[in-house]
Protein backbone atom coordinates (compact mmCIF):
# COMPACT_ATOMS: atom_id res chain seq x y z
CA UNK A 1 -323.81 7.47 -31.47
CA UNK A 2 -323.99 8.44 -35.08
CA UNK A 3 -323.39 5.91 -38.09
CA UNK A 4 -320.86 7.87 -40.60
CA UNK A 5 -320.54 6.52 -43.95
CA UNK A 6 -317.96 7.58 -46.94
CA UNK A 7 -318.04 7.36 -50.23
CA UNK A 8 -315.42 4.27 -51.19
CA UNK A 9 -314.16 5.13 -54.91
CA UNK A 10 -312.25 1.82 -56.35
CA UNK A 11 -309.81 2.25 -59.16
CA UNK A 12 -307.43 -0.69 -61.04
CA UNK A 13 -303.99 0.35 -62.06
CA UNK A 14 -305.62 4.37 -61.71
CA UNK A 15 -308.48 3.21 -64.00
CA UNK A 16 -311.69 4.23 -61.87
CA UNK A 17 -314.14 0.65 -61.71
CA UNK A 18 -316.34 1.03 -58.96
CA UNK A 19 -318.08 3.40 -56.49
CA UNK A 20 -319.79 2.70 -53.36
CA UNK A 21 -320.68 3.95 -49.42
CA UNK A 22 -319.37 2.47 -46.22
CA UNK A 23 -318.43 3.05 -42.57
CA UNK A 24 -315.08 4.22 -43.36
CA UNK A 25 -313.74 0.71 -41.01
CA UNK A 26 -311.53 -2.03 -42.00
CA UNK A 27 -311.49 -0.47 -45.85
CA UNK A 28 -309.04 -3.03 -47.29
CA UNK A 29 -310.88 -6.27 -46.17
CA UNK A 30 -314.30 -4.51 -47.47
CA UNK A 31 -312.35 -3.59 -50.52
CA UNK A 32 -310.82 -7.26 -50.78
CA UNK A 33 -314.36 -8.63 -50.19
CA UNK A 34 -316.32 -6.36 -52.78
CA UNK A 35 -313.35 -7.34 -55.66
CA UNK A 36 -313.57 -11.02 -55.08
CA UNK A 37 -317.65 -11.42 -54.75
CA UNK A 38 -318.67 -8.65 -57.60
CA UNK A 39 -315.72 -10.48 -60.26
CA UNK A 40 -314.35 -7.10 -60.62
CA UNK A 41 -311.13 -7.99 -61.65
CA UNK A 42 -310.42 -10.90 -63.92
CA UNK A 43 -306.44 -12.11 -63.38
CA UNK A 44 -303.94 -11.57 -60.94
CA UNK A 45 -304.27 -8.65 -58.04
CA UNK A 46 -302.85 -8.52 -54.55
CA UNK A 47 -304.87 -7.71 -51.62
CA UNK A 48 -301.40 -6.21 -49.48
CA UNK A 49 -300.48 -4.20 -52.72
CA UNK A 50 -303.64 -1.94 -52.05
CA UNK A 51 -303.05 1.92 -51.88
CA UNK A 52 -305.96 3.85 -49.96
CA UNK A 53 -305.79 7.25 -49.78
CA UNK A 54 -307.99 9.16 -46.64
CA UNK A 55 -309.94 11.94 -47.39
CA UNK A 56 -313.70 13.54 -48.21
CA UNK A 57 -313.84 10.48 -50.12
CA UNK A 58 -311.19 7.69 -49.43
CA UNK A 59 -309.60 6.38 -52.78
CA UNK A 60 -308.67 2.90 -53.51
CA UNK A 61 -306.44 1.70 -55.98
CA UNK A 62 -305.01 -2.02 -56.36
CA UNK A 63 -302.23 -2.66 -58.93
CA UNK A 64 -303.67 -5.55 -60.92
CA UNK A 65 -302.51 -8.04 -64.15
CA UNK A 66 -305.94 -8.50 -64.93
CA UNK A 67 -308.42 -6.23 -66.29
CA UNK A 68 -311.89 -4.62 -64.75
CA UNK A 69 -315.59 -4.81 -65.51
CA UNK A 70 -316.29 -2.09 -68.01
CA UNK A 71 -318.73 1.04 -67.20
CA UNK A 72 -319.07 2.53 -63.83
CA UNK A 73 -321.22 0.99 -60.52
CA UNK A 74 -322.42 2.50 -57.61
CA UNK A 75 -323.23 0.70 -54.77
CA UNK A 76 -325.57 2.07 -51.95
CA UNK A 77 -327.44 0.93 -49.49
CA UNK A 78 -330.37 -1.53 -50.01
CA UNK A 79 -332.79 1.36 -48.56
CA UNK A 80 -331.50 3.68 -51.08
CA UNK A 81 -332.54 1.42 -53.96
CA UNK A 82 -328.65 -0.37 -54.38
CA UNK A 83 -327.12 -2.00 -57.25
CA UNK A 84 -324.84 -4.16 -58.00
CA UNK A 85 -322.24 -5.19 -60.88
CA UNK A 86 -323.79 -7.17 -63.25
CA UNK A 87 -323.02 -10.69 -63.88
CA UNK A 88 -324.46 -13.78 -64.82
CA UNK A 89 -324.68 -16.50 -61.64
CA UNK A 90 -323.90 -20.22 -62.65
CA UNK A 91 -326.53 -22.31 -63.62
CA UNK A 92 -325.66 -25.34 -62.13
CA UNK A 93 -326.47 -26.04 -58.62
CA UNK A 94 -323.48 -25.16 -55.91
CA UNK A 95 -323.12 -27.59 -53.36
CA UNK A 96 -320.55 -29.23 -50.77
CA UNK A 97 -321.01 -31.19 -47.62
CA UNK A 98 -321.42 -28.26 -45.21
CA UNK A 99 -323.62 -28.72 -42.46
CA UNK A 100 -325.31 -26.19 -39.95
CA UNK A 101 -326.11 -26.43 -36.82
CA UNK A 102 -329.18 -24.27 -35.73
CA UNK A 103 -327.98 -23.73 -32.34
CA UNK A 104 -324.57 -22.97 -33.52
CA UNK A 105 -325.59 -20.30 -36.06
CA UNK A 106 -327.90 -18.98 -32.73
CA UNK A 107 -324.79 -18.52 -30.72
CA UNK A 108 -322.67 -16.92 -33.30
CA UNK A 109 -325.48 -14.06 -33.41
CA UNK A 110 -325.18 -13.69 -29.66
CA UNK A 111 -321.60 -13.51 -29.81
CA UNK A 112 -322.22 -10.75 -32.61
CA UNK A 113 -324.79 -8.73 -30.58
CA UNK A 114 -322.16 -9.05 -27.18
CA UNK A 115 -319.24 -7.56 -29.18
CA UNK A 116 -321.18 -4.80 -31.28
CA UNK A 117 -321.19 -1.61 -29.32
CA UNK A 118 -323.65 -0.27 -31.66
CA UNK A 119 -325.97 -3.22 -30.82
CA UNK A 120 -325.94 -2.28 -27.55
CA UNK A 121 -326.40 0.91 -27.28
CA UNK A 122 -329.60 0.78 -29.31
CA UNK A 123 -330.95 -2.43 -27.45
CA UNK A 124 -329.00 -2.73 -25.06
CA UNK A 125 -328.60 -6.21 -22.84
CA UNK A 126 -332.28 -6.83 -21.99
CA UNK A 127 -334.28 -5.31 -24.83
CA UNK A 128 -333.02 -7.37 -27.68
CA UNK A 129 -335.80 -8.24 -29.60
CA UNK A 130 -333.33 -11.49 -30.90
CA UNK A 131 -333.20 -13.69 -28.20
């Protein structure tokens, strides 16, 4: 098994915004997730409106009333010395009432390393070392 990634290249309204590298899986919902956590559009955009185009690179483009970050990103992986956009974090403290169980957050990783195929064929069932 060999890990593939592709170069993602995200553009609003044709305007290119951001590069980055993926598995080439699911590309809206990683495209939906990267727009909404970066900021990288500021007004109205559509996740279902998305056009992605399949290729040596795939190309994204999402029809938007707002307007991008200015200059180009790219985004690799952490190992590879990754960036980020930049923007400034809130200074006031984020909170709600959410609670965590340990042993709940525990079994969610199981369930994880169960249903990832990848997972297992490295470790497989008796050699995980996160148990």
């Amino acid at each position: 098994m060999l890990a593939v990634e592709k170069k993602v290249r995200i553009s609003v309204n044709g305007r290119h915004a951001l590069s980055l590298y993926c598995s080439p899986q699911m590309i809206r919902e990683f495209v939906v997730g990267v727009v909404f956590n970066e900021g990288l559009i500021s007004g109205g955009w559509c996740a279902e409106r998305i056009s992605i185009e399949y290729g040596d690179d795939i190309n994204v483009d999402i029809p938007a009333t707002g307007t991008i970050v200015e200059g180009e990103k790219t985004i690799t992986s952490g190992c590879a010395g990754g960036i980020s956009l930049s923007r400034k974090l809130p200074d006031e403290k984020i909170s709600d009432l959410s609670v965590f169980d340990l042993r709940d957050i525990k079994e969610l990783y199981r369930q994880f390393q169960k249903r990832s195929e990848g997972y297992k064929q490295r470790w497989g069932p008796q050699r995980s070392p996160c148990r």
